[in-house]
Amino acid sequence: IKPDICVYPNGCEPSSPNCDVSATEIIIEFKWSPSHNAFCHPGADSLVSQMEKGMDTLGQIMSYTAAQLGTQFCTHVFSVLIVCDCAQIIRWDREGAIVTSTINYNNEPDLADFFHHY
């Protein structure tokens, strides 16, 4: 797998230059076009985007999460999807996912707060 950013615990160095999902704590994925957003805005009929590129993004981040949960003995993992100037934090477990509302990280401190408290 090739996520954009893998965040490792303090003092843990990856075993290879590629992503080591067995040691990764958080995976961050960047998308530069709103059409690639996997999630819809509040008020939409569905949380999940029905656009083809959005579904592709959802499949991509789900595969990263499946690999991470499959190699670690943990109850849940977090990932972050950043689309343009907005982010969403996702808490995954073996039953599904909880997605935050859209965070405009240039104007709201929520994403920085998440990383500060993590």
Short mmCIF file of C-alpha atoms in Angstrom, two decimals:
data_model
loop_
_atom_site.label_atom_id
_atom_site.label_comp_id
_atom_site.label_asym_id
_atom_site.label_seq_id
_atom_site.Cartn_x
_atom_site.Cartn_y
_atom_site.Cartn_z
CA ILE A 1 0.00 0.00 0.00
CA LYS A 2 1.12 3.55 -0.62
CA PRO A 3 -0.62 6.10 1.59
CA ASP A 4 0.52 9.71 1.36
CA ILE A 5 1.67 9.91 5.01
CA CYS A 6 2.20 7.24 7.67
CA VAL A 7 2.54 8.48 11.24
CA TYR A 8 4.63 6.25 13.50
CA PRO A 9 4.88 6.23 17.30
CA ASN A 10 7.69 8.19 18.90
CA GLY A 11 10.95 6.24 18.71
CA CYS A 12 9.68 3.76 16.13
CA GLU A 13 11.46 3.78 12.81
CA PRO A 14 9.84 2.03 9.85
CA SER A 15 11.60 -1.12 8.68
CA SER A 16 11.56 0.02 5.06
CA PRO A 17 11.16 3.25 3.07
CA ASN A 18 7.63 2.12 2.20
CA CYS A 19 4.72 2.24 4.62
CA ASP A 20 5.00 -0.31 7.42
CA VAL A 21 1.34 -0.76 8.36
CA SER A 22 2.24 -3.07 11.22
CA ALA A 23 3.84 -0.10 13.02
CA THR A 24 1.80 2.82 11.66
CA GLU A 25 -0.45 4.71 14.08
CA ILE A 26 -2.28 7.04 11.70
CA ILE A 27 -2.56 7.08 7.92
CA ILE A 28 -3.18 10.41 6.19
CA GLU A 29 -4.43 10.62 2.62
CA PHE A 30 -4.50 13.81 0.52
CA LYS A 31 -6.79 14.53 -2.41
CA TRP A 32 -6.62 17.75 -4.41
CA SER A 33 -10.03 17.73 -6.10
CA PRO A 34 -13.41 17.91 -4.33
CA SER A 35 -14.67 15.19 -6.69
CA HIS A 36 -12.34 12.75 -4.88
CA ASN A 37 -13.99 13.32 -1.48
CA ALA A 38 -15.27 10.01 -0.14
CA PHE A 39 -17.88 11.71 2.05
CA CYS A 40 -20.77 14.08 1.39
CA HIS A 41 -21.52 17.34 3.12
CA PRO A 42 -24.08 17.45 5.96
CA GLY A 43 -27.66 17.43 4.73
CA ALA A 44 -26.97 15.05 1.84
CA ASP A 45 -29.02 11.86 1.49
CA SER A 46 -25.97 9.68 2.20
CA LEU A 47 -22.75 10.08 4.17
CA VAL A 48 -20.81 8.26 1.45
CA SER A 49 -20.22 9.99 -1.86
CA GLN A 50 -21.87 8.35 -4.84
CA MET A 51 -19.38 9.92 -7.28
CA GLU A 52 -17.03 7.41 -8.96
CA LYS A 53 -13.85 9.17 -7.81
CA GLY A 54 -15.23 9.50 -4.28
CA MET A 55 -16.00 5.79 -4.19
CA ASP A 56 -12.46 5.09 -5.42
CA THR A 57 -11.07 7.18 -2.54
CA LEU A 58 -13.27 5.33 -0.05
CA GLY A 59 -12.02 1.99 -1.36
CA GLN A 60 -8.45 3.23 -1.12
CA ILE A 61 -8.66 4.37 2.51
CA MET A 62 -10.65 1.26 3.45
CA SER A 63 -7.90 -0.95 2.01
CA TYR A 64 -5.28 0.94 4.03
CA THR A 65 -7.36 0.46 7.17
CA ALA A 66 -7.96 -3.24 6.49
CA ALA A 67 -4.21 -3.75 6.10
CA GLN A 68 -3.50 -1.82 9.29
CA LEU A 69 -6.14 -3.62 11.39
CA GLY A 70 -5.05 -6.95 9.91
CA THR A 71 -1.46 -6.55 11.11
CA GLN A 72 -2.01 -4.93 14.50
CA PHE A 73 -3.62 -6.16 17.69
CA CYS A 74 -5.76 -3.08 18.36
CA THR A 75 -9.44 -2.34 18.73
CA HIS A 76 -9.47 0.70 16.46
CA VAL A 77 -7.32 2.99 14.32
CA PHE A 78 -7.58 6.57 13.12
CA SER A 79 -7.01 7.97 9.68
CA VAL A 80 -7.32 11.44 8.22
CA LEU A 81 -8.66 12.32 4.78
CA ILE A 82 -7.67 15.78 3.57
CA VAL A 83 -9.45 17.12 0.50
CA CYS A 84 -8.31 20.58 -0.59
CA ASP A 85 -8.51 22.75 2.55
CA CYS A 86 -10.83 20.45 4.53
CA ALA A 87 -10.13 17.37 6.62
CA GLN A 88 -12.14 14.57 8.15
CA ILE A 89 -10.92 12.34 10.96
CA ILE A 90 -12.08 8.75 10.71
CA ARG A 91 -12.15 6.25 13.59
CA TRP A 92 -12.19 2.73 12.20
CA ASP A 93 -12.86 -0.53 13.99
CA ARG A 94 -13.77 -3.99 12.79
CA GLU A 95 -17.47 -3.07 12.63
CA GLY A 96 -17.27 0.17 10.65
CA ALA A 97 -16.24 3.79 10.88
CA ILE A 98 -17.16 7.06 12.56
CA VAL A 99 -16.44 10.16 10.49
CA THR A 100 -16.20 13.71 11.82
CA SER A 101 -17.91 16.56 10.11
CA THR A 102 -15.73 18.50 7.69
CA ILE A 103 -12.96 20.50 9.39
CA ASN A 104 -11.68 23.58 7.61
CA TYR A 105 -8.21 23.30 9.10
CA ASN A 106 -7.18 26.82 8.02
CA ASN A 107 -9.92 28.35 10.20
CA GLU A 108 -10.70 25.73 12.85
CA PRO A 109 -8.24 24.20 15.38
CA ASP A 110 -9.91 20.77 15.53
CA LEU A 111 -7.37 18.92 13.37
CA ALA A 112 -4.42 20.41 15.25
CA ASP A 113 -6.19 19.61 18.54
CA PHE A 114 -6.63 16.00 17.44
CA PHE A 115 -2.91 15.60 16.74
CA HIS A 116 -1.97 17.47 19.92
CA HIS A 117 -4.09 15.18 22.10
CA TYR A 118 -3.29 11.97 20.22
#
